[in-house]
């Protein structure tokens, strides 16, 4: 069984994808991490994330970079949204994601274009959404917990910019597949959102 979980930043898709993978005993790939690794590699190379040649070169990042906790930072997330605009970068990361999705037994992948481009044949597609306010509040609490010094307004601003770039790009924009089930987590706690996703999968298979 292939499960595609797409949605905007801080919608809860990563938490949901990880939990359903554990529940159904499937391997899980966080595709955003690949774009974050490209972004971090551009930074290490002293390159420009908006320059397609710099970003393309960085797509050959070493495997161990995926383990670096700095990839999870908000700053690298913003840069990832820049490098992921370039069609060549997306093409270079596509095969790896498609192979992961189509391994024997199936997989859970979360991202922006999994149900539309990477695995249009996925058995279940969940499109996770949440209100801007709910997403900003969650991200704010997460960052405060990590000791990062930010205001809720700054986060709302960052999320807006990231949404515009991720949804507005020409190549593989953030988009719900026609056959995706939308899961709105605005008013749901973590466990409720996970239970709802499990219910959607059970109903589909
Ligand atoms: O899900 P995330 O916040 O870790 O993703 C970081 C950035 O990577 C996001 O702003 C856009 C990009 N991305 C993408 O273009 N396609 C994906 N499948 C996953 C992430």
Coordinates of C-alpha atoms and ligand atoms in Angstrom, one line a residue:
X1 CA 0.0 0.0 0.0
X2 CA 1.3 3.4 -1.0
X3 CA 0.1 6.4 1.1
X4 CA 0.7 9.9 -0.1
X5 CA 0.4 12.7 2.5
X6 CA 0.7 16.2 1.1
X7 CA 0.0 19.6 2.6
X8 CA 1.5 23.0 3.5
X9 CA 4.2 23.8 6.1
X10 CA 3.1 23.2 9.7
X11 CA -0.2 21.5 8.7
X12 CA 0.7 18.5 10.7
X13 CA 1.4 16.2 7.7
X14 CA 4.9 15.1 9.0
X15 CA 3.5 14.0 12.4
X16 CA 0.6 12.2 10.7
X17 CA 2.8 10.5 8.1
X18 CA 5.2 9.2 10.7
X19 CA 2.4 7.9 12.9
X20 CA 0.5 6.1 10.2
X21 CA 3.7 4.5 8.9
X22 CA 4.3 3.1 12.4
X23 CA 0.6 2.0 12.7
X24 CA 0.6 0.1 9.4
X25 CA 4.2 -1.0 9.7
X26 CA 5.3 0.8 6.5
X27 CA 8.6 2.6 5.8
X28 CA 8.3 6.4 5.8
X29 CA 10.0 9.1 3.8
X30 CA 9.9 12.8 4.6
X31 CA 10.5 14.2 1.1
X32 CA 10.9 17.7 2.5
X33 CA 14.1 16.6 4.1
X34 CA 15.7 16.0 0.7
X35 CA 15.0 19.5 -0.4
X36 CA 16.3 20.7 3.0
X37 CA 19.5 18.8 2.4
X38 CA 19.9 20.5 -1.0
X39 CA 19.3 23.9 0.6
X40 CA 21.9 23.2 3.4
X41 CA 24.4 22.0 0.8
X42 CA 24.0 25.3 -1.2
X43 CA 24.6 27.1 2.1
X44 CA 27.8 25.1 2.8
X45 CA 29.0 25.7 -0.7
X46 CA 28.5 29.4 -0.3
X47 CA 26.0 29.3 -3.3
X48 CA 22.8 31.1 -4.1
X49 CA 19.6 29.1 -3.6
X50 CA 17.9 31.1 -6.3
X51 CA 20.6 30.2 -8.8
X52 CA 19.5 27.0 -10.7
X53 CA 23.1 25.9 -11.3
X54 CA 24.1 26.2 -7.6
X55 CA 21.0 24.3 -6.5
X56 CA 21.5 21.6 -9.1
X57 CA 25.1 21.0 -8.0
X58 CA 23.9 20.8 -4.3
X59 CA 21.4 18.0 -5.2
X60 CA 24.5 15.7 -5.1
X61 CA 24.7 16.2 -1.3
X62 CA 26.4 13.4 0.7
X63 CA 24.0 10.9 2.4
X64 CA 25.2 11.7 5.9
X65 CA 23.9 15.3 5.5
X66 CA 20.4 13.9 5.9
X67 CA 21.2 13.2 9.6
X68 CA 22.2 16.7 10.4
X69 CA 19.6 18.2 12.9
X70 CA 20.2 21.7 11.4
X71 CA 18.0 20.5 8.4
X72 CA 15.0 20.9 10.7
X73 CA 15.5 24.6 11.4
X74 CA 13.1 27.2 10.1
X75 CA 16.0 29.0 8.2
X76 CA 16.9 25.8 6.2
X77 CA 13.1 25.2 5.6
X78 CA 12.8 28.7 4.0
X79 CA 15.9 28.1 1.8
X80 CA 14.4 24.7 0.8
X81 CA 11.4 26.4 -0.5
X82 CA 13.7 28.4 -2.8
X83 CA 15.8 25.5 -4.2
X84 CA 12.7 23.4 -4.7
X85 CA 11.4 25.8 -7.4
X86 CA 14.1 24.6 -9.9
X87 CA 12.8 21.9 -12.2
X88 CA 16.3 20.2 -12.5
X89 CA 16.5 19.9 -8.7
X90 CA 13.1 18.3 -8.6
X91 CA 14.0 16.0 -11.4
X92 CA 17.2 14.9 -9.7
X93 CA 15.2 14.0 -6.5
X94 CA 12.3 12.4 -8.3
X95 CA 13.7 8.9 -8.9
X96 CA 14.7 8.4 -5.3
X97 CA 11.2 9.2 -4.1
X98 CA 9.5 7.1 -6.8
X99 CA 11.7 4.1 -5.9
X100 CA 10.9 4.6 -2.2
X101 CA 7.2 4.7 -2.9
X102 CA 7.2 1.6 -5.1
X103 CA 9.3 -0.7 -2.9
X104 CA 7.7 -4.1 -2.2
X105 CA 5.1 -3.8 0.5
X106 CA 4.5 -0.1 0.0
X107 CA 5.4 3.1 1.9
X108 CA 4.2 6.4 3.3
X109 CA 5.7 9.6 1.8
X110 CA 4.9 13.1 2.9
X111 CA 5.5 16.3 0.9
X112 CA 3.9 18.6 -1.5
X113 CA 3.6 16.7 -4.8
X114 CA 3.5 13.1 -3.8
X115 CA -0.1 12.4 -4.8
X116 CA 0.2 14.4 -8.0
X117 CA 3.7 13.8 -9.4
X118 CA 5.7 11.2 -7.4
X119 CA 3.0 8.6 -6.9
X120 CA -0.2 9.5 -8.7
X121 CA -1.0 5.7 -8.4
X122 CA -0.9 5.9 -4.5
X123 CA -3.6 3.8 -2.9
X124 CA -4.5 6.5 -0.4
X125 CA -3.9 10.3 -0.8
X126 CA -4.4 12.5 2.2
X127 CA -4.2 16.3 1.8
X128 CA -3.6 17.8 5.2
X129 CA -4.7 21.4 5.8
X130 CA -5.1 23.8 8.8
X131 CA -5.9 27.4 9.2
X132 CA -3.0 30.0 9.0
X133 CA -3.6 30.8 12.7
X134 CA -3.5 27.2 13.8
X135 CA -0.3 26.5 11.8
X136 CA 1.4 29.6 13.1
X137 CA 0.5 28.8 16.7
X138 CA 1.9 25.3 16.4
X139 CA 5.1 26.4 14.8
X140 CA 5.5 29.2 17.4
X141 CA 5.2 26.7 20.3
X142 CA 7.6 24.2 18.6
X143 CA 10.2 26.9 18.0
X144 CA 9.9 28.4 21.5
X145 CA 10.4 24.8 22.8
X146 CA 13.7 24.6 20.8
X147 CA 14.7 27.9 22.4
X148 CA 14.4 30.0 19.1
X149 CA 13.6 33.6 19.6
X150 CA 10.6 34.5 17.4
X151 CA 7.2 36.3 17.5
X152 CA 4.0 34.8 16.2
X153 CA 3.8 37.6 13.7
X154 CA 7.2 36.7 12.2
X155 CA 6.1 33.1 11.9
X156 CA 2.8 34.1 10.2
X157 CA 4.8 36.1 7.7
X158 CA 7.2 33.3 7.0
X159 CA 4.4 30.8 6.5
X160 CA 2.7 33.1 4.1
X161 CA 5.8 33.6 2.0
X162 CA 6.5 29.9 2.0
X163 CA 2.9 29.1 1.0
X164 CA 3.1 31.5 -1.9
X165 CA 6.3 30.1 -3.2
X166 CA 5.3 26.4 -2.7
X167 CA 1.8 26.9 -4.3
X168 CA 2.8 29.5 -7.0
X169 CA 5.7 27.7 -8.6
X170 CA 5.3 26.4 -12.2
X171 CA 6.8 23.0 -11.5
X172 CA 4.9 20.6 -9.3
X173 CA 3.2 23.1 -7.0
X174 CA 1.5 22.2 -3.8
X175 CA -1.8 20.9 -5.0
X176 CA -4.4 18.4 -3.8
X177 CA -4.8 15.5 -6.2
X178 CA -8.4 15.1 -7.5
X179 CA -8.7 11.8 -5.7
X180 CA -7.2 13.1 -2.4
X181 CA -9.1 13.2 0.9
X182 CA -8.7 16.5 2.7
X183 CA -8.0 16.3 6.4
X184 CA -8.4 19.7 8.2
X185 CA -6.4 19.6 11.5
X186 CA -7.2 23.1 12.6
X187 CA -9.4 22.0 15.5
X188 CA -7.8 18.6 16.1
X189 CA -5.2 17.6 18.7
X190 CA -2.3 15.3 17.6
X191 CA -4.0 12.0 18.5
X192 CA -7.3 13.0 17.0
X193 CA -5.6 14.0 13.7
X194 CA -3.7 10.6 13.6
X195 CA -6.9 8.7 14.4
X196 CA -8.7 10.5 11.6
X197 CA -5.9 9.7 9.1
X198 CA -6.0 6.0 10.1
X199 CA -9.8 6.0 9.6
X200 CA -9.4 7.5 6.1
X201 CA -6.9 4.7 5.2
X202 CA -9.0 1.9 6.6
X203 CA -12.0 3.2 4.7
X204 CA -10.0 3.3 1.4
X205 CA -8.3 -0.1 1.5
Ligands
LIG1 O1 7.9 19.8 4.3 P1 9.1 20.7 4.6 O2 8.7 22.0 5.3 O3 10.2 20.0 5.2 O4 9.6 21.2 3.1 C1 10.6 22.1 2.9 C2 10.4 22.8 1.6 O5 10.8 21.8 0.6 C3 9.0 23.3 1.2 O6 8.9 24.6 1.5 C4 8.9 23.0 -0.3 C5 9.9 21.9 -0.5 N1 9.2 20.6 -0.8 C6 8.8 20.4 -2.1 O7 8.9 21.3 -3.0 N2 8.3 19.2 -2.5 C7 8.2 18.2 -1.6 N3 7.6 17.0 -1.9 C8 8.6 18.4 -0.2 C9 9.1 19.7 0.1

